[in-house]
PDB file of C-alpha atoms in Angstrom:
ATOM      1  CA  MET Y   1      17.385  -7.913   4.748  1.00  0.00           C
ATOM      2  CA  SER Y   2      15.930  -5.031   2.707  1.00  0.00           C
ATOM      3  CA  LYS Y   3      13.108  -5.808   0.320  1.00  0.00           C
ATOM      4  CA  THR Y   4      13.633  -5.566  -3.450  1.00  0.00           C
ATOM      5  CA  PHE Y   5      10.820  -3.731  -5.199  1.00  0.00           C
ATOM      6  CA  SER Y   6       9.700  -4.360  -8.760  1.00  0.00           C
ATOM      7  CA  THR Y   7       9.847  -1.629 -11.385  1.00  0.00           C
ATOM      8  CA  ARG Y   8       6.033  -1.538 -11.346  1.00  0.00           C
ATOM      9  CA  ALA Y   9       5.928  -1.072  -7.573  1.00  0.00           C
ATOM     10  CA  LEU Y  10       8.501   1.729  -7.762  1.00  0.00           C
ATOM     11  CA  SER Y  11       6.456   3.476 -10.463  1.00  0.00           C
ATOM     12  CA  ILE Y  12       3.299   3.258  -8.330  1.00  0.00           C
ATOM     13  CA  ALA Y  13       5.245   4.567  -5.337  1.00  0.00           C
ATOM     14  CA  ASP Y  14       6.434   7.551  -7.421  1.00  0.00           C
ATOM     15  CA  THR Y  15       2.838   8.355  -8.393  1.00  0.00           C
ATOM     16  CA  LEU Y  16       1.525   8.170  -4.831  1.00  0.00           C
ATOM     17  CA  ARG Y  17       4.527  10.046  -3.447  1.00  0.00           C
ATOM     18  CA  SER Y  18       3.865  12.921  -5.829  1.00  0.00           C
ATOM     19  CA  ARG Y  19       0.210  13.049  -4.778  1.00  0.00           C
ATOM     20  CA  ILE Y  20       1.205  13.175  -1.130  1.00  0.00           C
ATOM     21  CA  TYR Y  21       3.781  15.927  -1.656  1.00  0.00           C
ATOM     22  CA  GLU Y  22       1.340  17.982  -3.733  1.00  0.00           C
ATOM     23  CA  GLY Y  23      -1.437  17.663  -1.152  1.00  0.00           C
ATOM     24  CA  GLY Y  24      -3.668  15.444  -3.307  1.00  0.00           C
ATOM     25  CA  LEU Y  25      -3.565  12.845  -0.556  1.00  0.00           C
ATOM     26  CA  PRO Y  26      -3.753  14.895   2.653  1.00  0.00           C
ATOM     27  CA  PRO Y  27      -2.770  13.642   6.132  1.00  0.00           C
ATOM     28  CA  ASP Y  28      -4.983  10.907   7.625  1.00  0.00           C
ATOM     29  CA  THR Y  29      -6.216   9.777   4.190  1.00  0.00           C
ATOM     30  CA  HIS Y  30      -7.002   6.049   4.345  1.00  0.00           C
ATOM     31  CA  LEU Y  31      -5.476   4.301   1.317  1.00  0.00           C
ATOM     32  CA  MET Y  32      -7.827   1.401   0.645  1.00  0.00           C
ATOM     33  CA  GLU Y  33      -6.202  -1.162  -1.624  1.00  0.00           C
ATOM     34  CA  VAL Y  34      -9.152  -2.258  -3.783  1.00  0.00           C
ATOM     35  CA  PRO Y  35     -10.431   1.177  -4.920  1.00  0.00           C
ATOM     36  CA  LEU Y  36      -6.883   2.560  -5.164  1.00  0.00           C
ATOM     37  CA  ALA Y  37      -5.739  -0.354  -7.351  1.00  0.00           C
ATOM     38  CA  ALA Y  38      -8.774   0.159  -9.595  1.00  0.00           C
ATOM     39  CA  GLU Y  39      -8.134   3.898  -9.836  1.00  0.00           C
ATOM     40  CA  LEU Y  40      -4.482   3.396 -10.792  1.00  0.00           C
ATOM     41  CA  GLY Y  41      -5.203   0.445 -13.068  1.00  0.00           C
ATOM     42  CA  VAL Y  42      -2.766  -1.854 -11.270  1.00  0.00           C
ATOM     43  CA  SER Y  43      -2.911  -5.163  -9.450  1.00  0.00           C
ATOM     44  CA  ARG Y  44      -2.837  -5.302  -5.674  1.00  0.00           C
ATOM     45  CA  THR Y  45       0.562  -7.009  -5.332  1.00  0.00           C
ATOM     46  CA  PRO Y  46       2.729  -4.148  -6.676  1.00  0.00           C
ATOM     47  CA  LEU Y  47       0.403  -1.671  -4.950  1.00  0.00           C
ATOM     48  CA  ARG Y  48       1.043  -3.344  -1.584  1.00  0.00           C
ATOM     49  CA  ASP Y  49       4.778  -3.177  -2.242  1.00  0.00           C
ATOM     50  CA  ALA Y  50       4.509   0.510  -3.154  1.00  0.00           C
ATOM     51  CA  LEU Y  51       2.600   1.263   0.040  1.00  0.00           C
ATOM     52  CA  ALA Y  52       5.199  -0.614   2.079  1.00  0.00           C
ATOM     53  CA  ARG Y  53       7.973   1.420   0.460  1.00  0.00           C
ATOM     54  CA  LEU Y  54       6.244   4.718   1.260  1.00  0.00           C
ATOM     55  CA  ALA Y  55       5.775   3.541   4.833  1.00  0.00           C
ATOM     56  CA  ASP Y  56       9.529   2.850   4.997  1.00  0.00           C
ATOM     57  CA  GLU Y  57      10.105   6.438   3.822  1.00  0.00           C
ATOM     58  CA  GLY Y  58       7.915   7.758   6.635  1.00  0.00           C
ATOM     59  CA  LEU Y  59       5.146   9.093   4.393  1.00  0.00           C
ATOM     60  CA  LEU Y  60       2.584   6.476   5.438  1.00  0.00           C
ATOM     61  CA  ALA Y  61       1.692   4.847   8.730  1.00  0.00           C
ATOM     62  CA  TYR Y  62       0.360   1.294   9.030  1.00  0.00           C
ATOM     63  CA  LEU Y  63      -2.564   0.828  11.397  1.00  0.00           C
ATOM     64  CA  PRO Y  64      -3.595  -2.726  12.405  1.00  0.00           C
ATOM     65  CA  ASN Y  65      -6.988  -3.759  11.007  1.00  0.00           C
ATOM     66  CA  ARG Y  66      -7.131  -0.570   8.968  1.00  0.00           C
ATOM     67  CA  GLY Y  67      -4.152  -0.533   6.650  1.00  0.00           C
ATOM     68  CA  TYR Y  68      -2.110   2.426   5.448  1.00  0.00           C
ATOM     69  CA  VAL Y  69      -2.918   6.085   6.079  1.00  0.00           C
ATOM     70  CA  VAL Y  70      -1.031   9.220   5.071  1.00  0.00           C
ATOM     71  CA  ARG Y  71       1.022  10.255   8.059  1.00  0.00           C
ATOM     72  CA  ARG Y  72       0.153  13.448   9.938  1.00  0.00           C
ATOM     73  CA  PHE Y  73       3.112  15.440  11.256  1.00  0.00           C
ATOM     74  CA  GLN Y  74       3.198  17.620  14.363  1.00  0.00           C
ATOM     75  CA  PHE Y  75       5.229  20.654  15.436  1.00  0.00           C
ATOM     76  CA  LYS Y  76       7.841  18.371  16.983  1.00  0.00           C
ATOM     77  CA  ASP Y  77       8.351  16.761  13.583  1.00  0.00           C
ATOM     78  CA  VAL Y  78       9.034  20.195  12.068  1.00  0.00           C
ATOM     79  CA  TYR Y  79      11.472  20.977  14.864  1.00  0.00           C
ATOM     80  CA  ASP Y  80      13.265  17.634  14.623  1.00  0.00           C
ATOM     81  CA  ALA Y  81      13.475  17.763  10.812  1.00  0.00           C
ATOM     82  CA  TYR Y  82      15.155  21.166  10.875  1.00  0.00           C
ATOM     83  CA  THR Y  83      17.530  20.027  13.618  1.00  0.00           C
ATOM     84  CA  LEU Y  84      18.654  17.124  11.446  1.00  0.00           C
ATOM     85  CA  ARG Y  85      18.902  19.409   8.385  1.00  0.00           C
ATOM     86  CA  ALA Y  86      21.243  21.685  10.318  1.00  0.00           C
ATOM     87  CA  ASN Y  87      23.660  18.829  10.900  1.00  0.00           C
ATOM     88  CA  LEU Y  88      23.429  17.392   7.390  1.00  0.00           C
ATOM     89  CA  GLU Y  89      23.777  20.680   5.518  1.00  0.00           C
ATOM     90  CA  GLY Y  90      26.424  21.931   7.904  1.00  0.00           C
ATOM     91  CA  PHE Y  91      28.499  18.862   7.060  1.00  0.00           C
ATOM     92  CA  ALA Y  92      27.808  19.491   3.360  1.00  0.00           C
ATOM     93  CA  CYS Y  93      29.384  22.942   3.740  1.00  0.00           C
ATOM     94  CA  ARG Y  94      32.469  21.410   5.335  1.00  0.00           C
ATOM     95  CA  LEU Y  95      32.804  18.933   2.466  1.00  0.00           C
ATOM     96  CA  ALA Y  96      32.228  21.667  -0.111  1.00  0.00           C
ATOM     97  CA  CYS Y  97      35.068  23.702   1.391  1.00  0.00           C
ATOM     98  CA  GLN Y  98      37.345  20.675   1.486  1.00  0.00           C
ATOM     99  CA  ASN Y  99      36.525  19.812  -2.131  1.00  0.00           C
ATOM    100  CA  GLY Y 100      37.096  23.414  -3.106  1.00  0.00           C
ATOM    101  CA  PHE Y 101      34.801  25.838  -4.911  1.00  0.00           C
ATOM    102  CA  ASP Y 102      36.170  26.319  -8.415  1.00  0.00           C
ATOM    103  CA  ALA Y 103      35.635  29.510 -10.446  1.00  0.00           C
ATOM    104  CA  SER Y 104      32.403  28.175 -11.963  1.00  0.00           C
ATOM    105  CA  ALA Y 105      30.939  27.321  -8.548  1.00  0.00           C
ATOM    106  CA  MET Y 106      31.937  30.732  -7.176  1.00  0.00           C
ATOM    107  CA  THR Y 107      30.239  32.438 -10.121  1.00  0.00           C
ATOM    108  CA  ARG Y 108      27.042  30.476  -9.496  1.00  0.00           C
ATOM    109  CA  LEU Y 109      27.152  31.313  -5.786  1.00  0.00           C
ATOM    110  CA  ASP Y 110      27.618  35.035  -6.483  1.00  0.00           C
ATOM    111  CA  SER Y 111      24.801  34.951  -9.053  1.00  0.00           C
ATOM    112  CA  VAL Y 112      22.334  33.467  -6.567  1.00  0.00           C
ATOM    113  CA  LEU Y 113      23.315  36.016  -3.916  1.00  0.00           C
ATOM    114  CA  ALA Y 114      22.890  38.905  -6.370  1.00  0.00           C
ATOM    115  CA  LYS Y 115      19.402  37.694  -7.308  1.00  0.00           C
ATOM    116  CA  GLN Y 116      18.506  37.306  -3.630  1.00  0.00           C
ATOM    117  CA  GLN Y 117      19.578  40.898  -2.956  1.00  0.00           C
ATOM    118  CA  GLU Y 118      17.433  42.165  -5.839  1.00  0.00           C
ATOM    119  CA  VAL Y 119      14.344  40.301  -4.618  1.00  0.00           C
ATOM    120  CA  LEU Y 120      14.767  41.466  -1.029  1.00  0.00           C
ATOM    121  CA  TYR Y 121      15.746  45.116  -1.537  1.00  0.00           C
ATOM    122  CA  THR Y 122      13.684  46.268  -4.518  1.00  0.00           C
ATOM    123  CA  GLY Y 123       9.944  46.563  -5.100  1.00  0.00           C
ATOM    124  CA  VAL Y 124       7.011  45.843  -2.803  1.00  0.00           C
ATOM    125  CA  TRP Y 125       7.013  42.613  -0.800  1.00  0.00           C
ATOM    126  CA  SER Y 126       4.358  40.209  -2.084  1.00  0.00           C
ATOM    127  CA  VAL Y 127       3.526  36.518  -2.366  1.00  0.00           C
ATOM    128  CA  GLU Y 128       5.330  36.480  -5.722  1.00  0.00           C
ATOM    129  CA  ARG Y 129       8.499  37.964  -4.203  1.00  0.00           C
ATOM    130  CA  ALA Y 130       8.294  35.639  -1.220  1.00  0.00           C
ATOM    131  CA  LEU Y 131       8.029  32.718  -3.643  1.00  0.00           C
ATOM    132  CA  ALA Y 132      11.021  34.003  -5.637  1.00  0.00           C
ATOM    133  CA  TRP Y 133      13.026  34.357  -2.407  1.00  0.00           C
ATOM    134  CA  HIS Y 134      12.058  30.835  -1.363  1.00  0.00           C
ATOM    135  CA  ASP Y 135      13.216  29.343  -4.668  1.00  0.00           C
ATOM    136  CA  LEU Y 136      16.509  31.271  -4.573  1.00  0.00           C
ATOM    137  CA  ASN Y 137      17.020  30.149  -0.994  1.00  0.00           C
ATOM    138  CA  LEU Y 138      16.683  26.525  -2.090  1.00  0.00           C
ATOM    139  CA  LYS Y 139      19.181  27.116  -4.899  1.00  0.00           C
ATOM    140  CA  PHE Y 140      21.660  28.526  -2.384  1.00  0.00           C
ATOM    141  CA  HIS Y 141      21.353  25.501  -0.097  1.00  0.00           C
ATOM    142  CA  SER Y 142      21.334  22.977  -2.954  1.00  0.00           C
ATOM    143  CA  LEU Y 143      24.575  24.372  -4.359  1.00  0.00           C
ATOM    144  CA  PHE Y 144      26.497  23.309  -1.251  1.00  0.00           C
ATOM    145  CA  LEU Y 145      25.022  19.811  -1.404  1.00  0.00           C
ATOM    146  CA  GLU Y 146      26.046  19.577  -5.047  1.00  0.00           C
ATOM    147  CA  ILE Y 147      29.625  20.757  -4.447  1.00  0.00           C
ATOM    148  CA  ALA Y 148      29.936  18.427  -1.433  1.00  0.00           C
ATOM    149  CA  GLY Y 149      29.759  15.574  -3.938  1.00  0.00           C
ATOM    150  CA  ASN Y 150      28.285  12.983  -1.577  1.00  0.00           C
ATOM    151  CA  HIS Y 151      25.240  11.239  -3.077  1.00  0.00           C
ATOM    152  CA  TRP Y 152      24.070   9.710   0.190  1.00  0.00           C
ATOM    153  CA  LEU Y 153      24.334  12.995   2.045  1.00  0.00           C
ATOM    154  CA  SER Y 154      22.329  14.767  -0.667  1.00  0.00           C
ATOM    155  CA  GLU Y 155      19.616  12.088  -0.629  1.00  0.00           C
ATOM    156  CA  ALA Y 156      19.304  12.281   3.159  1.00  0.00           C
ATOM    157  CA  ALA Y 157      19.202  16.096   3.152  1.00  0.00           C
ATOM    158  CA  LEU Y 158      16.581  16.251   0.391  1.00  0.00           C
ATOM    159  CA  ARG Y 159      14.377  13.692   2.117  1.00  0.00           C
ATOM    160  CA  VAL Y 160      14.449  15.464   5.470  1.00  0.00           C
ATOM    161  CA  ARG Y 161      13.824  18.782   3.672  1.00  0.00           C
ATOM    162  CA  ARG Y 162      10.518  17.366   2.355  1.00  0.00           C
ATOM    163  CA  LEU Y 163       9.428  15.985   5.706  1.00  0.00           C
ATOM    164  CA  PRO Y 164       7.279  16.843   7.544  1.00  0.00           C
ATOM    165  CA  LEU Y 165       4.751  17.536   4.799  1.00  0.00           C
ATOM    166  CA  ILE Y 166       4.447  21.295   5.144  1.00  0.00           C
ATOM    167  CA  PHE Y 167       6.140  21.638   1.740  1.00  0.00           C
ATOM    168  CA  ASP Y 168       5.473  20.109  -1.678  1.00  0.00           C
ATOM    169  CA  ARG Y 169       8.069  18.179  -3.731  1.00  0.00           C
ATOM    170  CA  GLU Y 170       9.538  21.506  -4.915  1.00  0.00           C
ATOM    171  CA  GLY Y 171      10.030  22.612  -1.316  1.00  0.00           C
ATOM    172  CA  ARG Y 172       7.229  25.203  -1.456  1.00  0.00           C
ATOM    173  CA  PRO Y 173       4.345  25.499   1.037  1.00  0.00           C
ATOM    174  CA  HIS Y 174       1.181  23.834  -0.289  1.00  0.00           C
ATOM    175  CA  ASN Y 175      -0.694  27.106   0.160  1.00  0.00           C
ATOM    176  CA  HIS Y 176       1.379  29.887  -1.399  1.00  0.00           C
ATOM    177  CA  GLY Y 177      -0.437  32.384   0.806  1.00  0.00           C
ATOM    178  CA  GLU Y 178       1.482  30.893   3.725  1.00  0.00           C
ATOM    179  CA  LEU Y 179       4.688  32.275   2.224  1.00  0.00           C
ATOM    180  CA  GLN Y 180       4.008  35.698   3.694  1.00  0.00           C
ATOM    181  CA  LEU Y 181       3.705  34.036   7.098  1.00  0.00           C
ATOM    182  CA  LEU Y 182       6.856  31.951   6.639  1.00  0.00           C
ATOM    183  CA  TYR Y 183       8.998  34.469   4.745  1.00  0.00           C
ATOM    184  CA  GLN Y 184       8.456  37.966   6.034  1.00  0.00           C
ATOM    185  CA  ARG Y 185      10.834  40.471   4.468  1.00  0.00           C
ATOM    186  CA  GLU Y 186      12.617  41.369   7.683  1.00  0.00           C
ATOM    187  CA  HIS Y 187      13.449  37.755   8.495  1.00  0.00           C
ATOM    188  CA  SER Y 188      14.392  37.035   4.884  1.00  0.00           C
ATOM    189  CA  ARG Y 189      16.874  39.908   4.940  1.00  0.00           C
ATOM    190  CA  GLU Y 190      18.387  38.451   8.117  1.00  0.00           C
ATOM    191  CA  ALA Y 191      18.724  35.122   6.324  1.00  0.00           C
ATOM    192  CA  TYR Y 192      20.383  36.863   3.379  1.00  0.00           C
ATOM    193  CA  SER Y 193      22.953  38.429   5.724  1.00  0.00           C
ATOM    194  CA  GLU Y 194      23.670  34.957   7.062  1.00  0.00           C
ATOM    195  CA  HIS Y 195      24.105  33.740   3.473  1.00  0.00           C
ATOM    196  CA  LEU Y 196      26.718  36.459   2.879  1.00  0.00           C
ATOM    197  CA  ARG Y 197      28.694  35.474   5.979  1.00  0.00           C
ATOM    198  CA  LEU Y 198      28.541  31.829   4.961  1.00  0.00           C
ATOM    199  CA  ALA Y 199      29.695  32.630   1.410  1.00  0.00           C
ATOM    200  CA  ALA Y 200      32.630  34.620   2.783  1.00  0.00           C
ATOM    201  CA  ALA Y 201      33.709  31.668   4.939  1.00  0.00           C
ATOM    202  CA  VAL Y 202      33.522  29.348   1.936  1.00  0.00           C
ATOM    203  CA  LYS Y 203      35.539  31.726  -0.253  1.00  0.00           C
ATOM    204  CA  HIS Y 204      38.266  31.795   2.403  1.00  0.00           C
ATOM    205  CA  GLY Y 205      38.241  28.000   2.708  1.00  0.00           C
ATOM    206  CA  GLU Y 206      37.165  28.110   6.363  1.00  0.00           C
ATOM    207  CA  ALA Y 207      35.548  24.676   6.526  1.00  0.00           C
ATOM    208  CA  SER Y 208      34.794  24.582  10.268  1.00  0.00           C
ATOM    209  CA  ARG Y 209      33.388  28.110  10.261  1.00  0.00           C
ATOM    210  CA  ALA Y 210      31.220  27.376   7.205  1.00  0.00           C
ATOM    211  CA  GLU Y 211      29.866  24.221   8.833  1.00  0.00           C
ATOM    212  CA  GLY Y 212      28.971  26.115  12.008  1.00  0.00           C
ATOM    213  CA  LEU Y 213      27.394  29.041  10.170  1.00  0.00           C
ATOM    214  CA  MET Y 214      25.174  26.773   8.052  1.00  0.00           C
ATOM    215  CA  ALA Y 215      24.023  24.807  11.095  1.00  0.00           C
ATOM    216  CA  GLU Y 216      23.303  28.028  13.002  1.00  0.00           C
ATOM    217  CA  HIS Y 217      21.472  29.455   9.980  1.00  0.00           C
ATOM    218  CA  ILE Y 218      19.108  26.471   9.676  1.00  0.00           C
ATOM    219  CA  LEU Y 219      18.504  26.307  13.433  1.00  0.00           C
ATOM    220  CA  HIS Y 220      17.570  29.993  13.371  1.00  0.00           C
ATOM    221  CA  ASN Y 221      15.089  29.314  10.565  1.00  0.00           C
ATOM    222  CA  ARG Y 222      13.748  26.358  12.530  1.00  0.00           C
ATOM    223  CA  ASP Y 223      13.009  28.527  15.543  1.00  0.00           C
ATOM    224  CA  VAL Y 224      11.388  31.284  13.462  1.00  0.00           C
ATOM    225  CA  LEU Y 225       9.241  28.799  11.543  1.00  0.00           C
ATOM    226  CA  ASN Y 226       8.188  26.976  14.690  1.00  0.00           C
ATOM    227  CA  GLN Y 227       7.262  30.224  16.449  1.00  0.00           C
ATOM    228  CA  ARG Y 228       5.222  31.517  13.525  1.00  0.00           C
ATOM    229  CA  PHE Y 229       3.252  28.326  13.147  1.00  0.00           C
ATOM    230  CA  LYS Y 230       2.489  28.382  16.854  1.00  0.00           C
ATOM    231  CA  GLN Y 231       1.353  32.010  16.660  1.00  0.00           C
ATOM    232  CA  GLU Y 232      -0.871  31.194  13.694  1.00  0.00           C
ATOM    233  CA  ASN Y 233      -2.511  28.275  15.494  1.00  0.00           C
ATOM    234  CA  GLU Y 234      -2.989  30.357  18.622  1.00  0.00           C
ATOM    235  CA  GLY Y 235      -4.463  33.208  16.586  1.00  0.00           C
ATOM    236  CA  GLY Y 236      -1.617  35.475  17.619  1.00  0.00           C
TER     237      GLY Y 236
END
């Protein structure tokens, strides 16, 4: 039976979750109950419940005789998270097609694509442009989840998008300088071309094709991201 958490425990969990996503509590940080309760001005009972909830979410790990620590993720976690995202967001595209994009949704989709084209094909590539591309990319993906109209699917996709903790709660890398590593212009333009093909499938109501294109798109990003992180760690 799932545990029911008090409003106080949920509030504490929100506070700690935000700190973890923003990098204020980095991986391997030992969360000691007494000083943490004093810092937050709370009693230990709701704090324990909050820590248990975050452990259930996969953000914390419980170590016997030590307590809770912020979980550290590995390359395999990145790989596995993107693999799951591909399936979840691919299904979201299928549902979006089945639900039907109305004129308003089509206008929003075209607007995002136009802004992506401007960012990618004008001016000098920079951290600021990479950040703008990243945010527009999230808007593109989030639109399909919204039109799919399935709350549980959206919750699952958003959670797996945040894990492993290479991104903050807004989906951006903790160090914005990493954007130029993650989002090089050439790869971003490839991704934009994939967005155009996906949008065309949606506009023609091709649900199966849209599902496959989204899954392929995310798996491609997974492989690029994984390779670049490996190169960075190897000094290549």
